[in-house]
Each structure stands twice: as C-alpha cells, then as structure tokens.
C-alpha cells in the first residue's frame, strides 16, 4: 500500500479481554516500531523490529504486552487481560531500515484507538 | 530517565510572523533530532531532522541544534494558518529509539 495501515481503527473492549492490534508497514520497509500515544502527549516507544527480529522491547509496560512480526512484514501487538489504563492510541511506524538512523524517516500509521471499559 | 522537554504552549502567532519552537534533551548521547508535525486527530509526519551543530534550512523551516546546551529549536518563517498543529520534538537514543517530547501546540492567527 501507499502508507502504513493499521487495524482496527477503533477497538472497544471489556476489562480482562485480550486484544490484538495489527500493523501493515510500507512495502519494503525493514524497520517497524510500535508507540503508544496518550491524549496531549507525544508518542511513547514500546518496541521495535528489524525484519522479523525484535530488537528492543524495553518500552513494553509489562508482560501483558507482546509483539511479533513473524515474516518480517505485518506485525501484531497483543495486550492480554486488558486494563482501563491501557486505553490509548496505539501507533505503528515503519522506516526503510538503512545503515544509519541519524536521518531516517519514520512513517506513522493512522493508529488504533483502544478503549477498555 | 531520558527526557525530551518542550513547552506545551499553546503558542499563538499572527500570520506572517516567525514561530519559534524549543526543545531540550537530557541525554548527551542523543545523536539526531527530529521535528514532527501532528494535526489534530492525525498521525505525526516528519518535517525535518538535524544531527550537526548549527542551522539547517528547508524552505520556511529552520532547525537549530546546540549540543553543548542540549537545545534544539524549529523556526517557521512566514507562518501560515495551515501551520497550526502540534509540533513534536524527538531525540534518537542509541541507534534506533526515538524519544518524543509532549509537543507544542501552535496556532497561527489569520
């Protein structure tokens, strides 16, 4: 596709349910990032992949959060046993994945708005 | 805690004026800095990056970096109402992770 796509765009779930958020990066982009953005705040880094390898998961809040990118393209962010505090906009970004990140543009998707009741 | 600080604003300027957006960062290991623009309800989009001390100009936008002072700024010349948005400053930590500030909301009044 022309840009990063995410689905669903909106997700309402009950506390305790599991949710899976999907990200489809720009074709050919090696690097994929997950962020969480609260209202009035900047994006907060969650995790990052190069191809299928998860390079950094230091931003995942706790072990209820996990992410995978099994074939190096589409990625899924899973939140188990959701809590109300998980409510936020979850954004995915992708980049070419060149040798230097100093000048590399991350292209953001439209986000998934998660509301946990 | 590695932080990027921005004045949340709102910053209001008249059309045609220069808008000055500022950002400080705490980690001296940060190598590169990015300015993203985010319209209300939309996703962030990159305006400029800078990784060398000094100024970098691109059209109406000028990014300035002072590593000694750990300070980054974005100047928007001849501000237009279409520039009204939240501007996010981000620092590249290590080689891969972007840390964003909270953003500064800019309003350009016609």
Coordinates of N, CA and C in Angstrom, one line a residue:
Chain A
X1 N 0.8 -1.2 0.0 CA 0.0 0.0 0.0 C 0.9 1.3 0.0
X2 N 0.2 2.4 -0.1 CA 0.9 3.7 -0.2 C 1.5 4.1 1.2
X3 N 0.8 3.7 2.2 CA 1.3 4.1 3.6 C 1.2 3.0 4.6
X4 N 1.5 3.3 5.8 CA 1.3 2.3 6.9 C -0.2 2.2 7.2
X5 N -0.7 1.0 7.3 CA -2.1 0.8 7.7 C -2.1 0.0 9.0
X6 N -3.2 0.3 9.7 CA -3.4 -0.3 11.0 C -4.9 -0.7 11.1
X7 N -5.1 -1.8 11.8 CA -6.5 -2.3 12.0 C -6.6 -3.0 13.3
X8 N -7.7 -2.9 14.0 CA -8.8 -2.0 13.6 C -8.5 -0.5 13.9
X9 N -9.3 0.4 13.4 CA -9.0 1.8 13.7 C -9.5 2.1 15.1
X10 N -10.6 1.5 15.5 CA -11.1 1.7 16.9 C -11.4 0.3 17.5
X11 N -11.2 0.2 18.7 CA -11.4 -1.1 19.4 C -11.9 -0.8 20.8
X12 N -13.1 -1.2 21.1 CA -13.7 -1.1 22.5 C -13.8 -2.5 23.0
X13 N -13.2 -2.7 24.2 CA -13.2 -4.0 24.8 C -13.5 -3.9 26.3
X14 N -13.8 -5.0 26.9 CA -14.1 -5.0 28.3 C -12.8 -5.4 29.1
X15 N -12.7 -4.8 30.2 CA -11.5 -5.2 31.1 C -11.4 -6.7 31.2
X16 N -10.1 -7.1 31.1 CA -9.9 -8.6 31.2 C -9.8 -9.3 29.9
X17 N -10.3 -8.7 28.8 CA -10.2 -9.3 27.5 C -8.9 -9.1 26.9
X18 N -8.5 -10.0 25.9 CA -7.3 -9.8 25.2 C -7.6 -9.1 23.9
X19 N -6.7 -8.3 23.4 CA -6.8 -7.6 22.1 C -5.6 -7.7 21.3
X20 N -5.8 -7.8 19.9 CA -4.7 -7.8 19.0 C -4.8 -6.7 18.0
X21 N -3.7 -5.9 17.9 CA -3.7 -4.8 17.0 C -2.7 -5.1 15.9
X22 N -3.2 -4.8 14.7 CA -2.4 -5.1 13.5 C -1.8 -3.9 12.9
X23 N -0.6 -4.1 12.3 CA 0.1 -3.1 11.6 C 0.7 -3.7 10.3
X24 N 0.4 -3.0 9.2 CA 0.9 -3.4 7.9 C 1.8 -2.2 7.4
X25 N 3.2 -2.5 7.4 CA 4.1 -1.3 7.1 C 4.1 -1.0 5.6
X26 N 4.8 0.0 5.3 CA 5.0 0.3 3.9 C 5.9 -0.8 3.3
X27 N 5.5 -1.2 2.0 CA 6.2 -2.3 1.4 C 7.7 -2.0 1.3
X28 N 8.4 -3.0 1.7 CA 9.9 -2.9 1.6 C 10.6 -2.3 2.8
X29 N 9.8 -1.8 3.7 CA 10.3 -1.2 4.9 C 10.8 -2.3 5.9
X30 N 12.0 -2.2 6.3 CA 12.6 -3.2 7.1 C 12.3 -3.0 8.6
X31 N 12.3 -1.8 9.0 CA 12.1 -1.5 10.4 C 10.6 -1.1 10.7
X32 N 10.2 -1.6 11.9 CA 8.8 -1.4 12.3 C 8.8 -1.1 13.8
X33 N 8.0 -0.1 14.2 CA 8.0 0.4 15.5 C 6.6 0.5 16.0
X34 N 6.4 0.2 17.3 CA 5.1 0.4 18.0 C 5.3 1.5 19.0
X35 N 4.3 2.4 19.0 CA 4.2 3.5 20.0 C 2.8 3.5 20.7
X36 N 2.8 4.2 21.8 CA 1.5 4.4 22.5 C 1.5 5.9 22.7
X37 N 0.3 6.5 22.3 CA 0.2 8.0 22.5 C -1.1 8.3 23.3
X38 N -0.8 8.9 24.5 CA -1.9 9.4 25.3 C -2.3 10.8 24.8
X39 N -3.6 11.2 25.1 CA -4.1 12.5 24.7 C -3.2 13.6 25.2
X40 N -2.7 14.5 24.4 CA -1.9 15.6 24.8 C -0.5 15.3 25.0
X41 N -0.1 14.1 24.7 CA 1.3 13.6 24.9 C 2.0 13.2 23.5
X42 N 3.3 13.1 23.5 CA 3.9 12.6 22.3 C 3.9 11.1 22.3
X43 N 4.2 10.5 21.2 CA 4.3 9.0 21.2 C 5.3 8.5 22.1
X44 N 5.0 7.4 22.8 CA 5.9 6.7 23.7 C 6.3 5.4 23.1
X45 N 7.6 5.2 23.0 CA 8.2 4.0 22.3 C 7.8 2.8 23.1
X46 N 7.4 1.7 22.4 CA 7.0 0.4 23.0 C 8.1 -0.6 22.6
X47 N 8.2 -0.8 21.3 CA 9.1 -1.9 20.8 C 9.4 -1.7 19.3
X48 N 10.4 -2.4 18.9 CA 11.0 -2.2 17.5 C 11.5 -3.5 16.9
X49 N 11.2 -3.6 15.6 CA 11.7 -4.8 14.9 C 12.5 -4.4 13.7
X50 N 13.6 -5.2 13.4 CA 14.3 -5.2 12.1 C 13.9 -6.5 11.5
X51 N 13.3 -6.5 10.3 CA 12.8 -7.7 9.7 C 11.9 -8.4 10.8
X52 N 12.1 -9.7 11.0 CA 11.3 -10.4 12.0 C 11.9 -10.3 13.4
X53 N 13.0 -9.8 13.6 CA 13.7 -9.8 14.9 C 13.3 -8.6 15.7
X54 N 12.8 -8.9 16.9 CA 12.5 -7.9 17.9 C 13.8 -7.3 18.5
X55 N 14.2 -6.1 18.2 CA 15.5 -5.6 18.6 C 15.4 -4.9 20.0
X56 N 14.3 -4.4 20.3 CA 14.2 -3.7 21.6 C 12.7 -3.7 22.0
X57 N 12.5 -4.2 23.2 CA 11.2 -4.3 23.8 C 11.1 -3.6 25.1
X58 N 12.1 -2.7 25.3 CA 12.3 -2.0 26.6 C 11.1 -1.1 27.0
X59 N 10.3 -0.7 26.0 CA 9.2 0.2 26.3 C 7.9 -0.5 26.6
X60 N 7.8 -1.8 26.4 CA 6.6 -2.5 26.8 C 6.4 -2.4 28.3
X61 N 5.2 -1.9 28.7 CA 4.9 -1.6 30.1 C 5.0 -2.8 31.1
X62 N 4.6 -4.0 30.6 CA 4.6 -5.1 31.5 C 4.4 -6.4 30.6
X63 N 4.4 -7.5 31.3 CA 4.4 -8.8 30.5 C 3.0 -9.1 29.9
X64 N 2.0 -8.2 30.1 CA 0.8 -8.4 29.4 C 0.9 -7.9 27.9
X65 N 1.9 -7.2 27.6 CA 2.1 -6.6 26.3 C 3.1 -7.5 25.5
X66 N 2.8 -7.8 24.3 CA 3.8 -8.6 23.5 C 3.6 -8.2 22.0
X67 N 4.6 -8.4 21.2 CA 4.5 -8.1 19.8 C 5.3 -9.1 19.0
X68 N 4.8 -9.3 17.8 CA 5.5 -10.2 16.9 C 5.5 -9.7 15.5
X69 N 6.4 -10.2 14.7 CA 6.4 -9.8 13.3 C 7.0 -11.1 12.5
X70 N 6.3 -12.1 12.5 CA 6.9 -13.5 12.2 C 7.5 -13.6 10.8
X71 N 7.0 -12.8 9.8 CA 7.5 -12.9 8.4 C 8.2 -11.7 8.0
X72 N 8.5 -10.8 9.0 CA 9.2 -9.6 8.6 C 8.4 -8.5 7.9
X73 N 7.0 -8.7 7.9 CA 6.2 -7.7 7.3 C 5.1 -7.2 8.3
X74 N 4.0 -7.8 8.3 CA 2.9 -7.5 9.2 C 3.3 -7.8 10.6
X75 N 2.9 -6.8 11.5 CA 3.2 -7.0 13.0 C 1.9 -7.0 13.7
X76 N 1.9 -7.7 14.8 CA 0.7 -7.7 15.8 C 1.2 -7.3 17.2
X77 N 0.5 -6.4 17.8 CA 0.7 -6.0 19.2 C -0.5 -6.6 19.9
X78 N -0.1 -7.5 20.9 CA -1.2 -8.1 21.7 C -1.1 -7.6 23.1
X79 N -2.3 -7.3 23.6 CA -2.4 -6.9 25.1 C -3.3 -8.0 25.7
X80 N -2.8 -8.6 26.7 CA -3.6 -9.7 27.4 C -4.2 -9.0 28.6
X81 N -5.4 -9.6 29.0 CA -6.1 -9.2 30.2 C -6.1 -7.6 30.4
X82 N -6.7 -7.0 29.4 CA -6.6 -5.5 29.3 C -7.2 -4.9 30.6
X83 N -6.6 -3.7 30.8 CA -7.0 -2.9 32.0 C -7.4 -1.5 31.5
X84 N -8.1 -0.8 32.3 CA -8.6 0.6 31.8 C -7.4 1.5 31.5
X85 N -6.3 1.3 32.2 CA -5.1 2.2 32.0 C -4.5 1.9 30.6
X86 N -4.9 0.8 30.0 CA -4.3 0.5 28.6 C -5.0 1.4 27.5
X87 N -6.1 2.1 27.9 CA -6.8 2.9 26.9 C -5.8 4.0 26.4
X88 N -5.7 4.0 25.1 CA -4.8 5.0 24.4 C -4.9 4.8 22.9
X89 N -4.1 5.7 22.2 CA -3.9 5.5 20.8 C -2.7 4.7 20.6
X90 N -2.7 3.6 19.9 CA -1.5 2.8 19.6 C -1.1 3.0 18.1
X91 N 0.1 3.5 18.0 CA 0.5 3.8 16.6 C 1.7 2.9 16.2
X92 N 1.7 2.6 14.9 CA 2.8 1.9 14.3 C 3.5 2.8 13.4
X93 N 4.8 2.6 13.2 CA 5.6 3.4 12.3 C 6.5 2.4 11.6
X94 N 6.9 2.7 10.3 CA 7.9 1.9 9.6 C 8.9 2.8 9.0
X95 N 10.1 2.3 8.7 CA 11.2 3.0 8.1 C 12.0 2.0 7.2
X96 N 12.7 2.6 6.3 CA 13.5 1.8 5.3 C 14.4 0.8 6.0
X97 N 15.0 1.3 7.1 CA 16.0 0.4 7.8 C 17.4 0.5 7.2
X98 N 17.8 1.6 6.9 CA 19.1 1.8 6.3 C 20.2 1.7 7.4
X99 N 21.5 1.9 7.0 CA 22.6 1.7 7.9 C 22.7 2.7 9.0
X100 N 22.1 3.9 8.7 CA 22.2 5.0 9.7 C 20.8 5.5 10.0
X101 N 20.5 5.6 11.3 CA 19.2 6.1 11.7 C 19.2 7.6 11.9
X102 N 20.4 8.2 11.8 CA 20.5 9.6 12.1 C 19.5 10.4 11.2
X103 N 19.3 10.0 10.0 CA 18.4 10.7 9.1 C 17.3 9.9 8.6
X104 N 16.9 8.9 9.3 CA 15.9 8.0 8.8 C 14.5 8.4 9.2
X105 N 13.6 8.6 8.2 CA 12.2 9.0 8.5 C 11.4 7.8 8.9
X106 N 10.7 8.0 10.0 CA 9.7 7.0 10.4 C 8.3 7.5 9.9
X107 N 7.6 6.6 9.2 CA 6.3 7.0 8.7 C 5.2 6.3 9.6
X108 N 4.4 7.2 10.1 CA 3.4 6.7 11.1 C 2.1 6.3 10.4
X109 N 1.5 5.2 11.0 CA 0.1 4.8 10.6 C -0.9 5.7 11.2
X110 N -2.2 5.4 10.9 CA -3.3 6.2 11.5 C -3.6 5.9 12.9
X111 N -3.1 4.8 13.4 CA -3.3 4.4 14.8 C -4.6 3.6 15.0
X112 N -4.6 2.9 16.2 CA -5.7 2.2 16.6 C -6.1 2.8 18.0
X113 N -7.3 3.3 18.1 CA -7.8 3.9 19.3 C -8.4 2.8 20.2
X114 N -7.8 2.5 21.3 CA -8.2 1.4 22.2 C -8.9 2.0 23.4
X115 N -10.1 1.5 23.6 CA -10.9 1.9 24.8 C -11.2 0.7 25.6
X116 N -10.7 0.6 26.8 CA -11.0 -0.5 27.7 C -12.0 -0.1 28.8
X117 N -13.2 -0.7 28.8 CA -14.3 -0.3 29.7 C -14.2 -1.1 31.0
Chain B
X1 N 16.1 8.9 33.8 CA 15.0 9.0 32.8 C 15.5 9.8 31.6
X2 N 15.5 9.3 30.5 CA 16.0 10.1 29.3 C 14.8 10.8 28.8
X3 N 14.9 12.2 28.9 CA 13.7 13.0 28.6 C 14.0 14.0 27.5
X4 N 12.9 14.4 26.8 CA 12.8 15.5 25.9 C 11.8 16.4 26.4
X5 N 12.1 17.6 26.6 CA 11.2 18.6 27.2 C 10.8 19.7 26.1
X6 N 9.5 19.9 26.1 CA 9.0 21.0 25.2 C 8.0 21.8 26.0
X7 N 8.0 23.1 25.7 CA 6.9 24.0 26.3 C 5.6 23.6 25.6
X8 N 4.6 23.1 26.4 CA 3.4 22.6 25.7 C 2.5 23.7 25.1
X9 N 2.9 25.0 25.4 CA 2.1 26.1 24.8 C 0.8 26.2 25.5
X10 N -0.3 26.7 24.7 CA -0.2 26.9 23.3 C 0.6 28.2 22.9
X11 N 1.2 28.1 21.7 CA 1.9 29.3 21.2 C 1.1 29.9 20.1
X12 N 0.8 31.1 20.2 CA 0.0 31.8 19.2 C 0.8 32.9 18.5
X13 N 0.8 32.9 17.2 CA 1.5 33.9 16.4 C 0.6 34.4 15.3
X14 N 0.7 35.6 14.9 CA -0.1 36.1 13.8 C 0.5 35.6 12.4
X15 N -0.4 35.5 11.5 CA 0.0 35.1 10.1 C 1.2 36.0 9.6
X16 N 2.2 35.3 9.0 CA 3.3 36.1 8.5 C 4.5 36.2 9.5
X17 N 4.2 35.9 10.8 CA 5.3 36.1 11.8 C 6.2 34.8 11.8
X18 N 7.2 34.9 12.6 CA 8.1 33.8 12.8 C 7.7 33.1 14.1
X19 N 7.5 31.8 14.0 CA 7.1 30.9 15.1 C 8.4 30.2 15.6
X20 N 8.7 30.3 16.9 CA 9.9 29.7 17.4 C 9.5 28.6 18.4
X21 N 9.9 27.4 18.1 CA 9.6 26.2 18.9 C 10.9 25.7 19.5
X22 N 10.8 25.4 20.8 CA 12.0 25.0 21.5 C 11.9 23.6 22.2
X23 N 13.1 23.0 22.3 CA 13.2 21.7 22.9 C 14.5 21.5 23.6
X24 N 14.5 20.9 24.7 CA 15.8 20.5 25.4 C 15.7 19.0 25.6
X25 N 16.9 18.4 25.7 CA 17.0 17.0 26.0 C 18.1 16.7 27.0
X26 N 17.9 15.6 27.7 CA 18.7 15.3 28.9 C 19.9 14.3 28.6
X27 N 19.8 13.5 27.5 CA 20.8 12.5 27.3 C 21.8 13.0 26.3
X28 N 23.0 13.3 26.8 CA 24.1 13.8 25.9 C 24.5 12.8 24.8
X29 N 24.1 11.6 24.9 CA 24.3 10.6 23.9 C 23.4 10.6 22.7
X30 N 22.4 11.5 22.8 CA 21.5 11.6 21.7 C 22.2 12.2 20.5
X31 N 22.0 11.5 19.3 CA 22.8 11.9 18.1 C 22.1 12.7 17.1
X32 N 20.8 12.5 17.0 CA 20.0 13.1 16.0 C 18.6 13.5 16.5
X33 N 18.1 14.6 15.9 CA 16.9 15.1 16.4 C 15.9 15.4 15.3
X34 N 14.6 15.1 15.6 CA 13.6 15.1 14.5 C 12.5 16.0 15.0
X35 N 11.9 16.8 14.0 CA 10.7 17.6 14.3 C 9.6 17.0 13.5
X36 N 8.5 16.6 14.2 CA 7.3 16.1 13.6 C 6.2 17.0 13.8
X37 N 5.3 17.1 12.8 CA 4.1 17.9 12.9 C 2.9 17.0 13.0
X38 N 2.0 17.3 13.9 CA 0.8 16.5 14.1 C -0.4 17.3 14.1
X39 N -1.2 17.2 13.0 CA -2.5 17.9 13.0 C -3.5 17.2 13.9
X40 N -4.4 17.9 14.4 CA -5.4 17.3 15.4 C -6.1 16.1 14.8
X41 N -6.0 15.0 15.5 CA -6.7 13.8 15.1 C -5.9 13.0 14.0
X42 N -4.7 13.5 13.6 CA -3.9 12.8 12.6 C -2.7 12.2 13.2
X43 N -1.9 11.5 12.3 CA -0.7 10.9 12.8 C 0.5 11.9 12.5
X44 N 1.6 11.7 13.3 CA 2.7 12.6 13.1 C 3.4 12.4 11.7
X45 N 3.9 13.5 11.2 CA 4.6 13.5 9.9 C 5.9 14.3 10.1
X46 N 7.0 13.8 9.5 CA 8.3 14.4 9.7 C 8.4 15.7 8.9
X47 N 8.9 16.7 9.6 CA 9.2 18.0 8.9 C 10.7 18.1 8.6
X48 N 11.5 17.8 9.6 CA 13.0 18.0 9.5 C 13.7 17.1 10.5
X49 N 15.0 16.8 10.1 CA 15.9 16.2 11.1 C 17.2 17.0 11.1
X50 N 17.9 16.9 12.2 CA 19.2 17.6 12.3 C 20.1 16.8 13.2
X51 N 21.4 16.7 12.8 CA 22.3 15.9 13.7 C 23.7 16.6 13.8
X52 N 23.8 17.8 13.1 CA 25.1 18.5 13.2 C 24.8 19.8 13.9
X53 N 25.7 20.3 14.7 CA 25.5 21.6 15.4 C 25.3 22.7 14.3
X54 N 24.5 23.7 14.7 CA 24.3 24.8 13.8 C 22.8 24.8 13.2
X55 N 22.7 25.4 12.1 CA 21.4 25.6 11.5 C 21.2 24.7 10.2
X56 N 20.0 24.3 10.0 CA 19.6 23.6 8.8 C 18.3 24.1 8.3
X57 N 18.3 24.6 7.0 CA 17.2 25.2 6.5 C 16.5 24.4 5.4
X58 N 15.2 24.4 5.4 CA 14.4 23.7 4.4 C 13.1 24.5 4.1
X59 N 13.2 25.4 3.1 CA 12.0 26.2 2.8 C 11.8 27.2 3.9
X60 N 10.6 27.2 4.5 CA 10.3 28.2 5.5 C 10.7 27.7 6.9
X61 N 11.2 26.5 7.0 CA 11.6 25.9 8.2 C 13.1 25.9 8.4
X62 N 13.6 26.2 9.6 CA 15.0 26.2 10.0 C 15.1 25.4 11.4
X63 N 15.9 24.4 11.4 CA 16.1 23.7 12.6 C 17.5 24.1 13.1
X64 N 17.6 24.3 14.4 CA 18.9 24.7 15.0 C 19.2 23.7 16.1
X65 N 20.5 23.3 16.2 CA 21.0 22.4 17.2 C 22.2 22.9 17.9
X66 N 22.2 22.9 19.2 CA 23.3 23.3 20.1 C 23.5 22.1 21.0
X67 N 24.5 21.3 20.7 CA 24.7 20.1 21.5 C 25.3 20.4 22.9
X68 N 26.1 21.5 23.0 CA 26.7 21.9 24.3 C 25.6 22.3 25.2
X69 N 24.6 23.0 24.7 CA 23.4 23.4 25.6 C 22.3 22.4 25.6
X70 N 22.4 21.3 24.8 CA 21.4 20.3 24.7 C 20.1 20.9 24.3
X71 N 20.1 21.7 23.3 CA 19.0 22.5 22.9 C 18.7 22.4 21.4
X72 N 17.5 22.2 21.0 CA 17.1 22.1 19.6 C 15.9 23.1 19.4
X73 N 15.9 23.7 18.3 CA 14.7 24.6 18.0 C 14.3 24.4 16.6
X74 N 13.1 24.9 16.3 CA 12.5 24.9 15.0 C 11.9 26.3 14.8
X75 N 12.3 27.0 13.7 CA 11.8 28.3 13.4 C 10.9 28.1 12.1
X76 N 9.7 28.7 12.2 CA 8.9 28.7 11.0 C 8.7 30.1 10.6
X77 N 9.2 30.4 9.4 CA 9.1 31.8 8.9 C 7.8 32.0 8.1
X78 N 7.3 33.2 8.0 CA 6.1 33.5 7.3 C 5.0 32.5 7.6
X79 N 4.7 32.4 8.9 CA 3.8 31.4 9.4 C 2.4 31.5 8.7
X80 N 1.8 30.4 8.4 CA 0.5 30.3 7.7 C -0.5 29.6 8.7
X81 N -1.8 30.0 8.5 CA -2.8 29.2 9.3 C -2.7 27.7 9.2
X82 N -2.2 27.3 8.0 CA -2.1 25.8 7.8 C -1.0 25.2 8.6
X83 N -0.1 26.1 9.2 CA 0.9 25.6 10.1 C 0.4 25.3 11.5
X84 N -0.8 25.6 11.7 CA -1.4 25.4 13.1 C -1.5 23.9 13.3
X85 N -0.8 23.4 14.3 CA -0.7 22.0 14.6 C 0.1 21.8 15.9
X86 N 0.3 20.6 16.3 CA 1.2 20.3 17.4 C 2.5 19.9 16.9
X87 N 3.6 20.5 17.3 CA 5.0 20.1 16.9 C 5.7 19.3 17.9
X88 N 6.1 18.1 17.5 CA 6.8 17.2 18.4 C 8.3 17.1 18.1
X89 N 9.1 17.3 19.1 CA 10.5 17.1 19.0 C 10.9 15.7 19.5
X90 N 11.8 15.1 18.8 CA 12.2 13.7 19.2 C 13.7 13.6 19.1
X91 N 14.3 12.9 20.0 CA 15.7 12.6 20.1 C 16.0 11.1 19.8
X92 N 17.0 10.9 19.0 CA 17.3 9.5 18.7 C 18.3 9.0 19.8
X93 N 17.9 8.0 20.5 CA 18.7 7.4 21.6 C 19.4 6.2 21.1
X94 N 20.6 6.0 21.4 CA 21.3 4.8 20.9 C 21.3 5.0 19.4
X95 N 21.0 3.9 18.7 CA 20.9 4.0 17.2 C 19.5 3.8 16.6
X96 N 18.6 3.6 17.5 CA 17.3 3.2 17.0 C 16.0 3.8 17.6
X97 N 16.1 4.2 18.9 CA 14.9 4.5 19.6 C 14.6 6.0 19.6
X98 N 13.4 6.4 19.2 CA 13.1 7.8 19.2 C 12.3 8.1 20.6
X99 N 12.8 9.2 21.2 CA 12.1 9.6 22.4 C 11.4 11.0 22.1
X100 N 10.1 11.1 22.3 CA 9.4 12.3 21.9 C 9.1 13.1 23.1
X101 N 9.1 14.4 22.9 CA 8.6 15.3 23.9 C 7.0 15.3 23.8
X102 N 6.4 16.2 24.7 CA 5.0 16.2 24.8 C 4.4 17.0 23.6
X103 N 5.2 17.8 22.9 CA 4.7 18.6 21.8 C 4.3 20.0 22.2
X104 N 4.4 20.9 21.3 CA 4.0 22.3 21.5 C 2.9 22.6 20.5
X105 N 1.7 23.1 21.0 CA 0.6 23.4 20.1 C 0.8 24.8 19.6
X106 N 0.8 24.9 18.3 CA 1.0 26.2 17.6 C -0.3 26.6 16.9
X107 N -0.7 27.9 17.1 CA -1.9 28.4 16.4 C -1.4 29.7 15.7
X108 N -1.7 29.7 14.4 CA -1.3 30.8 13.6 C -2.6 31.5 13.2
X109 N -2.7 32.8 13.7 CA -4.0 33.5 13.5 C -4.0 34.3 12.2
X110 N -5.1 34.2 11.4 CA -5.1 34.9 10.2 C -5.2 36.5 10.4

